[in-house]
Coordinates of C-alpha atoms in Angstrom, one line a residue:
X37 CA -10.4 -8.4 -29.4
X38 CA -10.0 -5.9 -32.2
X39 CA -11.7 -2.6 -31.7
X40 CA -13.5 -3.0 -35.3
X41 CA -14.7 -5.7 -33.8
X42 CA -16.0 -4.7 -30.6
X43 CA -17.7 -0.9 -32.4
X44 CA -20.5 -3.1 -34.2
X45 CA -21.1 -4.8 -30.5
X46 CA -21.0 -1.7 -28.8
X47 CA -23.2 0.2 -31.0
X48 CA -26.0 -2.7 -30.1
X49 CA -25.7 -1.6 -26.5
X50 CA -28.0 0.4 -25.0
X51 CA -26.8 3.7 -23.6
X52 CA -26.9 2.1 -19.9
X53 CA -24.6 -0.6 -20.5
X54 CA -22.5 2.0 -22.2
X55 CA -21.9 3.9 -19.6
X56 CA -21.3 1.2 -17.6
X57 CA -18.6 -0.2 -19.4
X58 CA -17.0 3.4 -20.3
X59 CA -16.9 3.8 -16.3
X60 CA -14.9 0.2 -16.1
X61 CA -12.4 0.8 -17.9
X62 CA -11.7 3.8 -16.1
X63 CA -11.8 2.3 -13.1
X64 CA -9.8 -1.1 -13.6
X65 CA -7.8 0.0 -16.5
X66 CA -7.3 3.5 -17.2
X67 CA -6.1 4.7 -14.0
X68 CA -3.6 2.1 -12.9
X69 CA -1.8 3.3 -16.3
X70 CA -2.6 7.0 -15.2
X71 CA -0.4 5.6 -11.9
X72 CA 2.1 4.5 -13.5
X73 CA 2.9 7.4 -16.3
X74 CA 2.0 10.2 -13.1
X75 CA 4.2 8.2 -10.1
X76 CA 7.0 7.7 -13.1
X77 CA 6.9 11.8 -13.7
X78 CA 7.1 12.1 -10.1
X79 CA 10.1 10.0 -9.3
X80 CA 11.8 11.5 -12.3
X81 CA 11.1 14.8 -11.2
X82 CA 11.5 14.9 -7.3
X83 CA 14.7 12.1 -7.4
X84 CA 16.0 12.8 -11.0
X85 CA 17.6 9.6 -12.6
X86 CA 19.0 6.8 -10.7
X87 CA 22.3 6.6 -11.6
X88 CA 24.2 5.3 -9.0
X89 CA 20.9 4.6 -6.5
X90 CA 20.2 1.6 -4.7
X91 CA 16.6 2.2 -5.1
X92 CA 13.2 0.9 -2.8
X93 CA 9.5 0.2 -3.6
X94 CA 8.1 0.0 0.1
X95 CA 5.2 -2.3 0.3
X96 CA 3.9 -1.0 3.9
X97 CA 0.9 -3.1 5.6
X98 CA -1.1 -4.9 2.8
X99 CA -3.0 -6.8 5.1
X100 CA -4.5 -8.8 2.8
X101 CA -8.0 -9.8 4.2
X102 CA -8.6 -13.2 5.5
X103 CA -11.7 -15.6 5.9
X104 CA -13.7 -14.7 10.1
X105 CA -13.6 -11.2 10.0
X106 CA -14.9 -10.4 6.5
X107 CA -18.9 -10.7 5.7
X108 CA -19.8 -14.1 4.9
X109 CA -22.4 -13.1 2.3
X110 CA -19.7 -11.1 0.3
X111 CA -16.9 -12.2 1.9
X112 CA -15.8 -13.1 -1.5
X113 CA -16.3 -9.7 -3.1
X114 CA -14.6 -7.7 -0.8
X115 CA -11.5 -10.2 -0.2
X116 CA -11.4 -10.2 -4.1
X117 CA -11.5 -6.4 -4.8
X118 CA -8.5 -5.7 -1.9
X119 CA -6.8 -7.4 -3.7
X120 CA -7.5 -6.6 -7.1
X121 CA -6.7 -3.1 -5.6
X122 CA -3.0 -4.7 -4.4
X123 CA -2.6 -6.2 -7.3
X124 CA -3.2 -4.0 -10.0
X125 CA -1.6 -0.7 -7.7
X126 CA 1.3 -3.3 -6.8
X127 CA 1.6 -3.4 -10.5
X128 CA 1.8 0.3 -11.7
X129 CA 4.1 1.3 -9.0
X130 CA 6.4 -1.8 -9.7
X131 CA 6.2 -0.3 -13.8
X132 CA 6.9 3.4 -12.6
X133 CA 10.0 2.9 -9.6
X134 CA 11.6 -0.2 -11.5
X135 CA 13.6 -0.7 -8.1
X136 CA 16.5 -2.7 -6.8
X137 CA 14.7 -3.8 -3.4
X138 CA 10.8 -4.5 -2.9
X139 CA 10.7 -4.0 0.9
X140 CA 7.6 -5.8 2.9
X141 CA 7.6 -3.9 6.2
X142 CA 5.3 -6.4 8.2
X143 CA 1.6 -6.9 8.3
X144 CA 1.4 -8.7 5.6
X145 CA -1.9 -10.6 6.7
X146 CA -4.9 -9.2 7.8
X147 CA -5.5 -12.1 10.2
X148 CA -2.0 -13.6 10.2
X149 CA -1.5 -14.4 14.0
X150 CA -4.9 -15.8 14.8
X151 CA -5.4 -17.6 11.1
X152 CA -5.4 -22.1 11.8
X153 CA -2.8 -23.4 10.3
X154 CA -4.9 -24.5 6.9
X155 CA -6.3 -20.8 6.4
X156 CA -2.3 -19.3 7.1
X157 CA -0.5 -21.8 4.0
X158 CA -3.5 -20.0 1.4
X159 CA -2.9 -16.5 2.9
X160 CA 0.9 -17.1 1.9
X161 CA -0.2 -18.4 -1.2
X162 CA -2.5 -15.5 -1.7
X163 CA 0.2 -12.9 -1.1
X164 CA 2.4 -14.3 -2.9
X165 CA 0.6 -14.6 -6.3
X166 CA -0.5 -11.0 -5.8
X167 CA 3.4 -9.6 -4.6
X168 CA 6.0 -12.0 -5.0
X169 CA 6.3 -11.7 -9.2
X170 CA 8.6 -10.9 -11.3
X171 CA 12.3 -12.4 -10.4
X172 CA 13.5 -9.5 -8.3
X173 CA 14.7 -8.9 -4.7
X174 CA 12.9 -8.9 -2.0
X175 CA 13.0 -8.2 1.9
X176 CA 9.7 -9.9 3.9
X177 CA 9.2 -8.1 7.5
X178 CA 6.7 -10.0 9.7
X179 CA 4.3 -7.6 11.5
X180 CA 2.7 -7.9 14.8
X181 CA -0.2 -8.8 12.7
X182 CA 2.0 -11.4 11.4
X183 CA 3.3 -12.5 14.5
X184 CA 2.1 -10.9 17.6
X185 CA 4.2 -8.3 19.5
X186 CA 1.5 -5.2 19.8
X187 CA -0.8 -6.2 22.3
X188 CA 0.5 -9.7 23.3
X189 CA 3.4 -11.6 22.8
X190 CA 5.6 -12.5 20.3
X191 CA 4.1 -15.7 18.7
X192 CA 7.6 -17.9 18.1
X193 CA 5.5 -20.2 16.2
X194 CA 4.0 -18.3 14.2
X195 CA 7.8 -17.0 13.7
X196 CA 8.9 -19.9 12.3
X197 CA 5.8 -20.3 10.2
X198 CA 6.9 -17.2 8.5
X199 CA 10.7 -18.0 8.0
X200 CA 10.0 -20.8 6.5
X201 CA 7.4 -19.2 3.8
X202 CA 9.9 -16.2 3.7
X203 CA 13.5 -16.3 5.0
X204 CA 14.9 -14.9 8.6
X205 CA 12.9 -12.4 10.2
X206 CA 15.7 -10.8 11.6
X207 CA 19.2 -10.3 9.5
X208 CA 21.9 -8.6 7.6
X209 CA 22.8 -8.2 3.9
X210 CA 24.5 -6.2 1.1
X211 CA 21.9 -3.2 -0.3
X212 CA 24.8 -2.0 -3.1
X213 CA 28.9 -2.3 -3.2
X214 CA 29.3 -0.3 0.4
X215 CA 25.5 0.1 1.9
X216 CA 24.0 -2.6 4.6
X217 CA 20.2 -3.7 5.1
X218 CA 19.2 -5.2 8.8
X219 CA 16.4 -5.7 8.9
X220 CA 14.5 -6.6 12.7
X221 CA 11.0 -7.2 14.0
X222 CA 12.3 -5.5 17.5
X223 CA 8.1 -4.3 19.3
X224 CA 8.6 -2.6 22.4
X225 CA 5.0 -3.4 23.4
X226 CA 5.3 -6.6 23.4
X227 CA 7.9 -6.6 26.4
X228 CA 6.8 -6.0 30.1
X229 CA 10.2 -3.8 31.0
X230 CA 13.2 -2.4 30.5
X231 CA 15.2 -4.8 31.0
X232 CA 13.7 -7.4 28.8
X233 CA 14.2 -4.8 25.5
X234 CA 17.7 -4.9 26.6
X235 CA 18.1 -8.2 26.4
X236 CA 15.7 -8.5 23.1
X237 CA 18.5 -6.2 21.9
X238 CA 21.6 -7.8 22.7
X239 CA 20.4 -11.2 21.5
X240 CA 19.7 -9.4 17.8
X241 CA 23.0 -7.0 18.1
X242 CA 24.6 -10.4 18.6
X243 CA 23.2 -12.2 15.6
X244 CA 23.5 -9.2 13.6
X245 CA 27.4 -8.2 14.4
X246 CA 29.4 -10.7 12.5
X247 CA 27.5 -8.6 9.5
X248 CA 27.3 -5.5 10.8
X249 CA 29.6 -2.7 9.8
X250 CA 31.4 -1.5 12.7
X251 CA 31.2 3.0 13.0
X252 CA 33.7 4.9 10.7
X253 CA 33.5 1.9 8.1
X254 CA 32.7 2.8 4.6
X255 CA 28.9 2.7 3.1
X256 CA 25.7 3.3 5.4
X257 CA 23.5 1.0 7.4
X258 CA 19.5 1.1 7.1
X259 CA 17.4 -0.5 9.5
X260 CA 14.1 -1.9 8.2
X261 CA 11.7 -3.1 11.3
X262 CA 7.8 -3.1 11.2
X263 CA 7.2 -1.0 14.5
X264 CA 8.0 3.0 14.8
X265 CA 11.3 3.5 16.4
X266 CA 11.5 7.0 16.7
X267 CA 8.0 7.5 17.8
X268 CA 8.3 5.2 20.9
X269 CA 9.8 6.4 24.3
X270 CA 13.6 7.1 24.3
X271 CA 14.4 4.6 27.0
X272 CA 12.6 1.8 24.3
X273 CA 14.4 2.7 21.7
X274 CA 18.0 3.6 22.6
X275 CA 20.1 0.5 23.0
X276 CA 19.1 -0.9 19.9
X277 CA 20.0 2.8 17.6
X278 CA 23.0 3.2 20.0
X279 CA 24.4 -1.0 18.9
X280 CA 22.8 -0.6 15.5
X281 CA 24.0 2.9 14.7
X282 CA 21.9 3.1 11.5
X283 CA 21.6 6.0 9.7
X284 CA 18.0 5.2 8.2
X285 CA 15.2 3.4 9.5
X286 CA 11.9 2.1 7.2
X287 CA 9.0 1.5 8.6
X288 CA 5.5 1.1 8.8
X289 CA 3.0 -0.1 11.4
X290 CA 0.7 3.7 11.8
X291 CA -0.6 3.2 8.2
X292 CA 0.7 7.2 7.8
X293 CA 3.4 8.6 5.6
X294 CA 5.9 11.0 7.9
X295 CA 9.2 11.6 8.6
X296 CA 11.5 11.9 11.5
X297 CA 15.4 12.8 13.1
X298 CA 17.2 11.8 15.8
X299 CA 20.2 14.1 16.0
X300 CA 22.5 12.2 19.0
X301 CA 20.9 9.2 19.0
X302 CA 24.5 7.0 18.4
X303 CA 25.5 9.1 21.7
X304 CA 25.1 7.9 25.4
X305 CA 21.8 8.3 27.1
X306 CA 19.8 11.7 27.4
X307 CA 21.5 13.4 24.4
X308 CA 19.5 12.6 21.1
X309 CA 17.1 15.3 20.1
X310 CA 14.1 14.6 18.0
X311 CA 12.9 17.0 15.5
X312 CA 10.1 16.3 12.1
X313 CA 11.5 16.4 9.2
X314 CA 11.2 18.7 7.4
X315 CA 11.2 20.7 10.5
X316 CA 7.8 22.6 10.9
X317 CA 5.7 23.6 13.5
X318 CA 3.3 21.2 15.4
X319 CA 4.4 18.4 17.0
X320 CA 6.3 15.6 16.4
X321 CA 3.9 14.2 13.2
X322 CA 3.5 17.7 11.4
X323 CA 4.2 17.2 8.5
X324 CA 1.8 14.1 7.7
X325 CA 1.1 13.1 5.0
X326 CA 4.8 13.1 3.9
X327 CA 4.9 13.7 0.2
X328 CA 8.3 13.7 -0.1
X329 CA 11.9 14.3 1.8
X330 CA 15.7 15.2 0.7
X331 CA 18.2 14.6 3.0
X332 CA 22.0 13.6 3.0
X333 CA 22.6 10.9 5.6
X334 CA 25.2 11.3 8.1
X335 CA 27.0 9.8 11.1
X336 CA 25.4 10.0 14.3
X337 CA 22.3 11.4 13.1
X338 CA 18.9 9.2 12.4
X339 CA 16.3 9.6 9.6
X340 CA 13.2 7.1 10.0
X341 CA 11.0 6.8 7.1
X342 CA 7.3 5.7 8.2
X343 CA 5.4 4.6 4.6
X344 CA 1.9 4.7 4.5
X345 CA -0.5 1.7 4.2
X346 CA -0.8 0.1 0.2
X347 CA -4.3 -1.3 1.3
X348 CA -7.4 1.0 1.3
X349 CA -9.2 -1.4 3.8
X350 CA -6.8 0.2 6.5
X351 CA -9.3 3.0 7.6
X352 CA -7.7 5.6 6.1
X353 CA -8.2 7.4 2.9
X354 CA -4.4 7.8 2.5
X355 CA -2.9 5.0 0.6
X356 CA 0.3 5.1 -1.3
X357 CA 3.7 3.1 -1.8
X358 CA 6.8 4.4 -1.3
X359 CA 9.4 5.1 -2.9
X360 CA 13.1 5.6 -1.8
X361 CA 16.7 6.1 -3.9
X362 CA 19.9 6.3 -1.9
X363 CA 23.4 7.3 -3.3
X364 CA 25.8 5.4 -2.2
X365 CA 29.0 8.1 -2.8
X366 CA 26.9 10.7 -0.7
X367 CA 24.4 9.1 1.3
X368 CA 21.9 11.7 -0.4
X369 CA 18.6 10.0 0.2
X370 CA 15.4 10.8 -1.8
X371 CA 12.2 9.5 -0.8
X372 CA 8.6 9.8 -2.6
X373 CA 4.9 8.3 -1.4
X374 CA 3.2 7.8 -4.6
X375 CA 0.2 7.9 -4.2
X376 CA -3.5 5.9 -4.9
X377 CA -6.7 7.7 -4.6
X378 CA -8.3 5.6 -2.4
X379 CA -11.0 2.7 -4.0
X380 CA -13.9 3.5 -1.7
X381 CA -14.1 6.8 -4.8
X382 CA -14.0 4.7 -7.1
X383 CA -16.8 2.1 -5.8
X384 CA -18.4 4.7 -5.1
X385 CA -18.2 6.5 -8.5
X386 CA -20.1 2.6 -9.6
X387 CA -23.0 3.4 -6.9
X388 CA -23.5 6.8 -8.8
X389 CA -23.2 5.1 -12.4
X390 CA -25.7 2.6 -11.1
X391 CA -27.6 5.0 -10.1
X392 CA -28.1 7.4 -12.9
X393 CA -28.3 4.4 -15.5
X394 CA -31.2 3.1 -13.5
X395 CA -32.3 6.1 -13.5
X396 CA -31.9 6.9 -17.0
X397 CA -33.8 3.6 -17.6
X398 CA -36.5 4.3 -15.5
X399 CA -36.9 8.2 -17.3
X400 CA -36.6 5.9 -21.2
X401 CA -39.3 3.2 -19.5
X402 CA -41.8 6.2 -18.4
X403 CA -41.4 8.4 -21.5
X404 CA -41.8 5.2 -23.8
X405 CA -44.8 4.0 -21.7
X406 CA -46.0 7.7 -22.4
X407 CA -45.3 7.6 -25.9
X408 CA -48.0 4.3 -26.3
X409 CA -50.7 5.9 -24.2
X410 CA -50.4 9.2 -26.4
X411 CA -50.3 6.9 -29.8
X412 CA -53.1 4.7 -28.2
X413 CA -55.3 7.3 -27.6
X414 CA -55.0 9.6 -30.9
X415 CA -55.5 6.4 -32.6
X416 CA -58.6 6.3 -30.6
X417 CA -60.0 9.4 -31.4
X418 CA -59.1 8.7 -35.3
X419 CA -60.9 5.8 -35.2
X420 CA -64.2 7.7 -33.7
X421 CA -64.2 10.7 -35.8
X422 CA -63.9 8.0 -39.2
X423 CA -67.1 6.2 -37.3
X424 CA -69.0 9.3 -37.2
X425 CA -68.3 10.5 -40.7
X426 CA -68.7 7.0 -41.9
X427 CA -72.5 7.0 -40.2

């Protein structure tokens, strides 16, 4: 609708509807255009031109909402609102980042592990409609909410379901001219003992080894996994890192943005030292929430970037997409968190707007009622004075 046609229509609206219309336009349209512009400027000002870089947009833990755990009365509304938040935020992030690869580090569906087959098909169709557009390169991992692995064993049947929909959940492929991307479904909590961990690591390595460059060869190796690795006990992640020798690890799972550095993680057991990046006091997560980071990839040193959730339904107000640029020529890395203001604030703005409009409407009604009563009283007095004057 053209503005010239919309203007006379709005002119006839009461003030309450004009205010509600303005808030809806701001909340559902303007704020996402602002995100797109602000994120583009943030990426350019921190990371510079992407020429010569392999770029990633990281959409971690979207966990689209299911049907079982949502309210039976309002579930249709809460699911729709969560989906629209993901769709619009993803659209703005794509427009700002223009990545060569979109990475989903798992936990795609909130009830993916427990959903019956019919519901799972619907969830996957919703996920495709929200994220898998336009045509570009995607790398999709499965998280513990999708296939298990945190407090329960990995469900092999659910792994097969996800692989039929999204391709291999473990693999290796080129990410650039000389850079290689590795991805796994490694969950240390799913194993009962260290021997099971080492058996799974050896199996994964045997699967990836033909496509995995050896140490000292040209290029860098980026490992993607849903569960965090450097936050685990050394005995759990050490065999994995010693065999695969990644330079950079990208994970999700914790719903928080952080960066860690491990010196000597390619070395024999006991030689590694862990530190937050950038190095600040206060423990291994002192940098949370991580807004941006720059470092250079080096053999023998492993960096881990933990990307925050992009869904406002995950119990945190820190919601973001991650932008990652890796320069193939020298291994320079730039990471930026593309922060979204939590949807709860905008929903609160709706509530505030409705309360103000209701108060304004009530004030107008009371004022109109008072003016009506005053007019009646004045008319009554005049009629009495005219009556006595005639008599």
